[in-house]
């Protein structure tokens, strides 16, 4: 995996595109799945294999001279967190409108 810094194109480096969207993916537990069909394991291993070829997606976004954005590729990988809770998906409510305050109570 190359260790390099890649500047974003002018199209990708627009001021209006500089925002983050917090995303939490939730899956119902299925105790009948064995270790080989564990969704967390499958997602983690698939990302690991895919990012070998698409390593800039695992890079860190940095701001360079004149506020030009760049991707710092150092082979650090991505942040992947697995968690569990006794709260059901139904208790969280509509998946598209769950208030962040509700999720904070689950995540903290």
Short mmCIF file of N, CA, C and O in Angstrom, two decimals:
data_model
loop_
_atom_site.label_atom_id
_atom_site.label_comp_id
_atom_site.label_asym_id
_atom_site.label_seq_id
_atom_site.Cartn_x
_atom_site.Cartn_y
_atom_site.Cartn_z
N UNK A 1 0.85 -1.17 0.00
CA UNK A 1 0.00 0.00 0.00
C UNK A 1 0.90 1.24 0.00
O UNK A 1 1.71 1.41 0.90
N UNK A 2 0.72 2.10 -1.01
CA UNK A 2 1.56 3.29 -1.09
C UNK A 2 1.35 4.23 0.09
O UNK A 2 0.26 4.35 0.62
N UNK A 3 2.42 4.91 0.47
CA UNK A 3 2.36 5.97 1.48
C UNK A 3 2.54 7.27 0.71
O UNK A 3 3.62 7.56 0.22
N UNK A 4 1.42 8.02 0.56
CA UNK A 4 1.48 9.21 -0.27
C UNK A 4 0.41 10.20 0.13
O UNK A 4 -0.49 9.88 0.91
N UNK A 5 0.50 11.40 -0.41
CA UNK A 5 -0.50 12.43 -0.22
C UNK A 5 -1.06 12.77 -1.60
O UNK A 5 -0.31 13.04 -2.52
N UNK A 6 -2.38 12.72 -1.71
CA UNK A 6 -3.06 13.00 -2.98
C UNK A 6 -3.97 14.21 -2.80
O UNK A 6 -4.80 14.24 -1.90
N UNK A 7 -3.79 15.21 -3.65
CA UNK A 7 -4.68 16.37 -3.62
C UNK A 7 -6.03 16.01 -4.21
O UNK A 7 -6.10 15.26 -5.19
N UNK A 8 -7.10 16.55 -3.65
CA UNK A 8 -8.43 16.35 -4.20
C UNK A 8 -8.57 17.19 -5.46
O UNK A 8 -7.94 18.24 -5.58
N UNK A 9 -9.41 16.75 -6.37
CA UNK A 9 -9.67 17.53 -7.58
C UNK A 9 -10.41 18.80 -7.18
O UNK A 9 -11.00 18.89 -6.08
N UNK A 10 -10.42 19.79 -8.04
CA UNK A 10 -11.16 21.02 -7.76
C UNK A 10 -12.65 20.76 -7.59
O UNK A 10 -13.32 21.44 -6.82
N UNK A 11 -13.17 19.76 -8.28
CA UNK A 11 -14.59 19.41 -8.14
C UNK A 11 -14.87 18.89 -6.73
O UNK A 11 -15.85 19.25 -6.10
N UNK A 12 -13.97 18.06 -6.19
CA UNK A 12 -14.16 17.47 -4.86
C UNK A 12 -13.78 18.43 -3.74
O UNK A 12 -14.08 18.16 -2.58
N UNK A 13 -13.10 19.51 -4.07
CA UNK A 13 -12.57 20.43 -3.07
C UNK A 13 -13.41 21.71 -2.95
O UNK A 13 -12.91 22.73 -2.53
N UNK A 14 -14.66 21.65 -3.27
CA UNK A 14 -15.52 22.83 -3.18
C UNK A 14 -15.90 23.10 -1.73
O UNK A 14 -16.16 22.17 -0.96
N UNK A 15 -15.96 24.36 -1.36
CA UNK A 15 -16.32 24.75 0.00
C UNK A 15 -17.68 24.18 0.41
O UNK A 15 -17.87 23.76 1.54
N UNK A 16 -18.64 24.14 -0.50
CA UNK A 16 -19.98 23.64 -0.19
C UNK A 16 -20.05 22.16 0.11
O UNK A 16 -21.05 21.65 0.59
N UNK A 17 -18.98 21.43 -0.18
CA UNK A 17 -18.95 19.98 0.07
C UNK A 17 -18.20 19.63 1.35
O UNK A 17 -18.00 18.46 1.64
N UNK A 18 -17.79 20.62 2.11
CA UNK A 18 -17.01 20.36 3.33
C UNK A 18 -17.93 20.20 4.53
O UNK A 18 -18.13 21.11 5.33
N UNK A 19 -18.49 19.04 4.65
CA UNK A 19 -19.34 18.70 5.79
C UNK A 19 -19.26 17.21 6.04
O UNK A 19 -18.80 16.46 5.19
N UNK A 20 -19.67 16.80 7.22
CA UNK A 20 -19.68 15.38 7.57
C UNK A 20 -21.10 14.96 7.91
O UNK A 20 -21.88 15.75 8.44
N UNK A 21 -21.43 13.73 7.60
CA UNK A 21 -22.71 13.16 7.98
C UNK A 21 -22.47 12.03 8.96
O UNK A 21 -21.82 11.04 8.61
N UNK A 22 -22.95 12.19 10.20
CA UNK A 22 -22.79 11.08 11.15
C UNK A 22 -23.70 9.92 10.74
O UNK A 22 -24.87 10.14 10.43
N UNK A 23 -23.14 8.72 10.72
CA UNK A 23 -23.90 7.55 10.30
C UNK A 23 -23.72 6.44 11.32
O UNK A 23 -22.60 6.15 11.73
N UNK A 24 -24.81 5.86 11.72
CA UNK A 24 -24.78 4.69 12.59
C UNK A 24 -25.61 3.61 11.91
O UNK A 24 -26.79 3.83 11.62
N UNK A 25 -25.01 2.49 11.63
CA UNK A 25 -25.72 1.37 11.01
C UNK A 25 -26.09 0.39 12.10
O UNK A 25 -25.23 -0.04 12.88
N UNK A 26 -27.35 0.02 12.16
CA UNK A 26 -27.84 -0.91 13.18
C UNK A 26 -28.39 -2.16 12.52
O UNK A 26 -29.09 -2.08 11.51
N UNK A 27 -28.07 -3.30 13.08
CA UNK A 27 -28.56 -4.58 12.57
C UNK A 27 -29.15 -5.36 13.72
O UNK A 27 -28.63 -5.35 14.83
N UNK A 28 -30.26 -6.03 13.44
CA UNK A 28 -30.86 -6.89 14.46
C UNK A 28 -29.96 -8.10 14.68
O UNK A 28 -29.38 -8.63 13.74
N UNK A 29 -29.88 -8.51 15.93
CA UNK A 29 -29.09 -9.70 16.27
C UNK A 29 -29.81 -10.94 15.76
O UNK A 29 -31.03 -11.06 15.86
N UNK A 30 -29.05 -11.83 15.19
CA UNK A 30 -29.60 -13.10 14.72
C UNK A 30 -28.74 -14.20 15.33
O UNK A 30 -27.69 -14.53 14.80
N UNK A 31 -29.18 -14.73 16.44
CA UNK A 31 -28.38 -15.73 17.16
C UNK A 31 -28.23 -17.03 16.40
O UNK A 31 -27.37 -17.85 16.73
N UNK A 32 -29.02 -17.24 15.34
CA UNK A 32 -28.89 -18.48 14.58
C UNK A 32 -27.71 -18.45 13.60
O UNK A 32 -27.34 -19.48 13.05
N UNK A 33 -27.11 -17.27 13.40
CA UNK A 33 -25.96 -17.19 12.50
C UNK A 33 -24.71 -17.71 13.20
O UNK A 33 -24.45 -17.36 14.35
N UNK A 34 -23.94 -18.51 12.50
CA UNK A 34 -22.70 -18.98 13.09
C UNK A 34 -21.60 -17.94 12.87
O UNK A 34 -21.80 -16.93 12.21
N UNK A 35 -20.42 -18.17 13.40
CA UNK A 35 -19.31 -17.21 13.34
C UNK A 35 -18.95 -16.84 11.91
O UNK A 35 -18.57 -15.71 11.62
N UNK A 36 -19.09 -17.74 10.95
CA UNK A 36 -18.74 -17.46 9.57
C UNK A 36 -19.74 -16.53 8.88
O UNK A 36 -19.45 -15.97 7.84
N UNK A 37 -20.93 -16.37 9.46
CA UNK A 37 -21.95 -15.50 8.86
C UNK A 37 -22.23 -14.29 9.75
O UNK A 37 -23.24 -13.63 9.60
N UNK A 38 -21.34 -13.99 10.64
CA UNK A 38 -21.48 -12.85 11.53
C UNK A 38 -21.37 -11.56 10.70
O UNK A 38 -20.37 -11.34 10.04
N UNK A 39 -22.41 -10.69 10.72
CA UNK A 39 -22.38 -9.49 9.88
C UNK A 39 -21.19 -8.56 10.18
O UNK A 39 -20.60 -8.01 9.27
N UNK A 40 -20.84 -8.40 11.46
CA UNK A 40 -19.72 -7.52 11.81
C UNK A 40 -18.42 -8.06 11.23
O UNK A 40 -17.65 -7.33 10.61
N UNK A 41 -18.20 -9.35 11.39
CA UNK A 41 -17.00 -9.97 10.85
C UNK A 41 -16.96 -9.85 9.32
O UNK A 41 -15.93 -9.52 8.74
N UNK A 42 -18.10 -10.08 8.69
CA UNK A 42 -18.18 -10.01 7.23
C UNK A 42 -17.88 -8.60 6.73
O UNK A 42 -17.10 -8.41 5.78
N UNK A 43 -18.48 -7.59 7.35
CA UNK A 43 -18.26 -6.20 6.93
C UNK A 43 -16.81 -5.80 7.15
O UNK A 43 -16.17 -5.21 6.29
N UNK A 44 -16.27 -6.13 8.32
CA UNK A 44 -14.87 -5.78 8.64
C UNK A 44 -13.91 -6.42 7.65
O UNK A 44 -13.02 -5.76 7.11
N UNK A 45 -14.07 -7.70 7.38
CA UNK A 45 -13.16 -8.39 6.46
C UNK A 45 -13.32 -7.90 5.03
O UNK A 45 -12.34 -7.76 4.30
N UNK A 46 -14.55 -7.61 4.62
CA UNK A 46 -14.78 -7.11 3.26
C UNK A 46 -14.17 -5.74 3.07
O UNK A 46 -13.54 -5.47 2.04
N UNK A 47 -14.34 -4.85 4.05
CA UNK A 47 -13.70 -3.53 3.97
C UNK A 47 -12.18 -3.67 3.91
O UNK A 47 -11.52 -2.98 3.14
N UNK A 48 -11.65 -4.54 4.72
CA UNK A 48 -10.20 -4.75 4.75
C UNK A 48 -9.68 -5.18 3.38
O UNK A 48 -8.66 -4.67 2.90
N UNK A 49 -10.38 -6.08 2.74
CA UNK A 49 -9.94 -6.55 1.41
C UNK A 49 -10.13 -5.47 0.35
O UNK A 49 -9.27 -5.25 -0.50
N UNK A 50 -11.25 -4.76 0.38
CA UNK A 50 -11.54 -3.74 -0.64
C UNK A 50 -10.60 -2.55 -0.53
O UNK A 50 -10.16 -2.00 -1.56
N UNK A 51 -10.25 -2.16 0.69
CA UNK A 51 -9.42 -0.97 0.86
C UNK A 51 -7.98 -1.17 0.44
O UNK A 51 -7.24 -0.20 0.29
N UNK A 52 -7.57 -2.40 0.20
CA UNK A 52 -6.24 -2.63 -0.36
C UNK A 52 -6.16 -1.97 -1.73
O UNK A 52 -5.17 -1.32 -2.07
N UNK A 53 -7.21 -2.09 -2.52
CA UNK A 53 -7.24 -1.53 -3.87
C UNK A 53 -7.71 -0.08 -3.90
O UNK A 53 -7.38 0.66 -4.82
N UNK A 54 -8.50 0.30 -2.92
CA UNK A 54 -9.05 1.66 -2.87
C UNK A 54 -8.53 2.38 -1.62
O UNK A 54 -9.28 3.00 -0.89
N UNK A 55 -7.23 2.27 -1.39
CA UNK A 55 -6.62 2.77 -0.15
C UNK A 55 -6.86 4.25 0.13
O UNK A 55 -6.92 4.64 1.29
N UNK A 56 -7.04 5.14 -0.88
CA UNK A 56 -7.30 6.53 -0.51
C UNK A 56 -8.58 6.72 0.31
O UNK A 56 -8.70 7.68 1.06
N UNK A 57 -9.54 5.79 0.20
CA UNK A 57 -10.76 5.88 1.00
C UNK A 57 -10.48 5.71 2.49
O UNK A 57 -11.28 6.11 3.33
N UNK A 58 -9.35 5.13 2.83
CA UNK A 58 -8.98 4.94 4.23
C UNK A 58 -8.02 6.03 4.70
O UNK A 58 -7.56 6.01 5.83
N UNK A 59 -7.71 6.98 3.83
CA UNK A 59 -6.79 8.05 4.17
C UNK A 59 -7.44 9.08 5.09
O UNK A 59 -8.63 9.04 5.37
N UNK A 60 -6.62 10.00 5.55
CA UNK A 60 -7.08 11.07 6.43
C UNK A 60 -7.13 12.37 5.62
O UNK A 60 -6.17 12.72 4.95
N UNK A 61 -8.25 13.06 5.72
CA UNK A 61 -8.41 14.31 5.01
C UNK A 61 -7.62 15.40 5.73
O UNK A 61 -7.72 15.55 6.95
N UNK A 62 -6.82 16.14 4.99
CA UNK A 62 -5.98 17.21 5.55
C UNK A 62 -6.19 18.47 4.71
O UNK A 62 -6.51 18.40 3.54
N UNK A 63 -5.93 19.60 5.34
CA UNK A 63 -5.98 20.86 4.62
C UNK A 63 -4.56 21.34 4.40
O UNK A 63 -3.76 21.41 5.32
N UNK A 64 -4.25 21.65 3.15
CA UNK A 64 -2.90 22.08 2.80
C UNK A 64 -2.85 23.57 2.52
O UNK A 64 -3.72 24.33 2.94
N UNK A 65 -1.83 23.98 1.78
CA UNK A 65 -1.67 25.40 1.44
C UNK A 65 -2.91 25.93 0.71
O UNK A 65 -3.52 25.22 -0.09
N UNK A 66 -3.29 27.16 1.00
CA UNK A 66 -4.44 27.82 0.37
C UNK A 66 -5.75 27.04 0.59
O UNK A 66 -6.62 27.05 -0.27
N UNK A 67 -5.85 26.35 1.71
CA UNK A 67 -7.03 25.56 2.09
C UNK A 67 -7.34 24.43 1.13
O UNK A 67 -8.44 23.89 1.08
N UNK A 68 -6.38 23.99 0.35
CA UNK A 68 -6.55 22.89 -0.59
C UNK A 68 -6.62 21.58 0.20
O UNK A 68 -5.75 21.30 1.02
N UNK A 69 -7.68 20.78 -0.04
CA UNK A 69 -7.82 19.51 0.67
C UNK A 69 -6.99 18.43 0.00
O UNK A 69 -6.84 18.40 -1.22
N UNK A 70 -6.47 17.55 0.83
CA UNK A 70 -5.68 16.43 0.35
C UNK A 70 -5.98 15.21 1.20
O UNK A 70 -6.44 15.32 2.33
N UNK A 71 -5.73 14.04 0.65
CA UNK A 71 -5.89 12.79 1.38
C UNK A 71 -4.50 12.29 1.73
O UNK A 71 -3.65 12.08 0.86
N UNK A 72 -4.28 12.11 3.02
CA UNK A 72 -3.00 11.63 3.54
C UNK A 72 -3.11 10.11 3.70
O UNK A 72 -3.82 9.63 4.59
N UNK A 73 -2.46 9.38 2.81
CA UNK A 73 -2.53 7.92 2.81
C UNK A 73 -1.31 7.35 3.53
O UNK A 73 -0.20 7.41 3.01
N UNK A 74 -1.52 6.83 4.72
CA UNK A 74 -0.41 6.29 5.51
C UNK A 74 -0.63 4.84 5.92
O UNK A 74 0.08 4.31 6.75
N UNK A 75 -1.65 4.21 5.37
CA UNK A 75 -1.92 2.81 5.71
C UNK A 75 -2.46 2.61 7.11
O UNK A 75 -2.31 1.53 7.68
N UNK A 76 -3.10 3.64 7.68
CA UNK A 76 -3.63 3.54 9.05
C UNK A 76 -4.96 2.81 9.12
O UNK A 76 -5.40 2.44 10.20
N UNK A 77 -5.64 2.64 7.99
CA UNK A 77 -6.94 1.98 8.00
C UNK A 77 -8.04 2.93 8.41
O UNK A 77 -7.84 4.11 8.59
N UNK A 78 -9.26 2.37 8.57
CA UNK A 78 -10.42 3.18 8.94
C UNK A 78 -10.84 2.86 10.37
O UNK A 78 -10.48 1.83 10.92
N UNK A 79 -11.61 3.76 10.94
CA UNK A 79 -12.19 3.52 12.26
C UNK A 79 -13.41 2.63 12.09
O UNK A 79 -14.32 2.96 11.33
N UNK A 80 -13.41 1.50 12.74
CA UNK A 80 -14.53 0.56 12.68
C UNK A 80 -14.85 0.16 14.11
O UNK A 80 -14.01 -0.37 14.81
N UNK A 81 -16.07 0.45 14.53
CA UNK A 81 -16.45 0.19 15.92
C UNK A 81 -17.64 -0.76 15.93
O UNK A 81 -18.62 -0.57 15.23
N UNK A 82 -17.52 -1.80 16.74
CA UNK A 82 -18.63 -2.73 16.96
C UNK A 82 -19.17 -2.50 18.36
O UNK A 82 -18.42 -2.28 19.30
N UNK A 83 -20.46 -2.53 18.48
CA UNK A 83 -21.07 -2.35 19.79
C UNK A 83 -22.35 -3.15 19.89
O UNK A 83 -22.85 -3.68 18.90
N UNK A 84 -22.86 -3.26 21.08
CA UNK A 84 -24.15 -3.93 21.27
C UNK A 84 -24.88 -3.20 22.39
O UNK A 84 -24.29 -2.51 23.20
N UNK A 85 -26.20 -3.37 22.39
CA UNK A 85 -27.03 -2.71 23.38
C UNK A 85 -28.27 -3.56 23.61
O UNK A 85 -28.59 -4.43 22.80
N UNK A 86 -28.96 -3.29 24.69
CA UNK A 86 -30.20 -4.00 24.94
C UNK A 86 -31.41 -3.20 24.45
O UNK A 86 -32.54 -3.58 24.66
N UNK A 87 -31.15 -2.10 23.74
CA UNK A 87 -32.22 -1.30 23.15
C UNK A 87 -32.56 -1.92 21.80
O UNK A 87 -31.67 -2.28 21.02
N UNK A 88 -33.85 -2.06 21.51
CA UNK A 88 -34.25 -2.63 20.22
C UNK A 88 -34.34 -1.54 19.17
O UNK A 88 -34.49 -0.35 19.48
N UNK A 89 -34.29 -1.95 17.93
CA UNK A 89 -34.43 -1.01 16.83
C UNK A 89 -35.80 -0.34 16.90
O UNK A 89 -35.93 0.86 16.64
N UNK A 90 -36.81 -1.09 17.29
CA UNK A 90 -38.15 -0.52 17.40
C UNK A 90 -38.20 0.59 18.45
O UNK A 90 -38.91 1.58 18.29
N UNK A 91 -37.44 0.46 19.53
CA UNK A 91 -37.42 1.49 20.57
C UNK A 91 -36.76 2.78 20.08
O UNK A 91 -37.04 3.85 20.59
N UNK A 92 -35.88 2.67 19.10
CA UNK A 92 -35.23 3.87 18.57
C UNK A 92 -36.19 4.68 17.71
O UNK A 92 -35.99 5.87 17.51
N UNK A 93 -37.20 4.05 17.17
CA UNK A 93 -38.16 4.76 16.34
C UNK A 93 -37.77 4.71 14.88
O UNK A 93 -36.97 3.88 14.45
N UNK A 94 -38.35 5.63 14.12
CA UNK A 94 -38.13 5.68 12.67
C UNK A 94 -36.64 5.83 12.39
O UNK A 94 -35.99 6.76 12.87
N UNK A 95 -36.12 4.94 11.58
CA UNK A 95 -34.68 4.93 11.31
C UNK A 95 -34.19 6.19 10.62
O UNK A 95 -33.01 6.49 10.66
N UNK A 96 -35.09 6.94 9.97
CA UNK A 96 -34.67 8.14 9.26
C UNK A 96 -34.81 9.40 10.08
O UNK A 96 -34.41 10.46 9.64
N UNK A 97 -35.40 9.30 11.26
CA UNK A 97 -35.62 10.52 12.03
C UNK A 97 -35.33 10.37 13.51
O UNK A 97 -35.82 11.14 14.31
N UNK A 98 -34.54 9.37 13.88
CA UNK A 98 -34.21 9.19 15.29
C UNK A 98 -33.37 10.38 15.77
O UNK A 98 -32.34 10.67 15.18
N UNK A 99 -33.82 11.09 16.79
CA UNK A 99 -33.05 12.24 17.27
C UNK A 99 -31.68 11.80 17.81
O UNK A 99 -31.55 10.74 18.42
N UNK A 100 -30.70 12.64 17.58
CA UNK A 100 -29.35 12.34 18.04
C UNK A 100 -29.32 12.17 19.55
O UNK A 100 -28.56 11.37 20.08
N UNK A 101 -30.16 12.90 20.28
CA UNK A 101 -30.19 12.76 21.74
C UNK A 101 -30.56 11.35 22.15
O UNK A 101 -30.04 10.82 23.13
N UNK A 102 -31.45 10.68 21.41
CA UNK A 102 -31.81 9.28 21.70
C UNK A 102 -30.61 8.38 21.46
O UNK A 102 -30.33 7.50 22.27
N UNK A 103 -29.92 8.59 20.38
CA UNK A 103 -28.75 7.76 20.07
C UNK A 103 -27.63 7.98 21.08
O UNK A 103 -26.94 7.05 21.43
N UNK A 104 -27.48 9.19 21.57
CA UNK A 104 -26.43 9.45 22.58
C UNK A 104 -26.67 8.58 23.81
O UNK A 104 -25.75 8.06 24.40
N UNK A 105 -27.92 8.43 24.21
CA UNK A 105 -28.24 7.61 25.37
C UNK A 105 -27.89 6.16 25.14
O UNK A 105 -27.51 5.45 26.07
N UNK A 106 -27.97 5.70 23.91
CA UNK A 106 -27.63 4.31 23.58
C UNK A 106 -26.13 4.14 23.49
O UNK A 106 -25.58 3.15 23.91
N UNK A 107 -25.45 5.12 22.93
CA UNK A 107 -24.03 4.99 22.63
C UNK A 107 -23.11 5.31 23.79
O UNK A 107 -21.98 4.91 23.80
N UNK A 108 -23.59 6.05 24.76
CA UNK A 108 -22.71 6.46 25.85
C UNK A 108 -22.91 5.56 27.05
O UNK A 108 -23.91 5.10 27.38
#
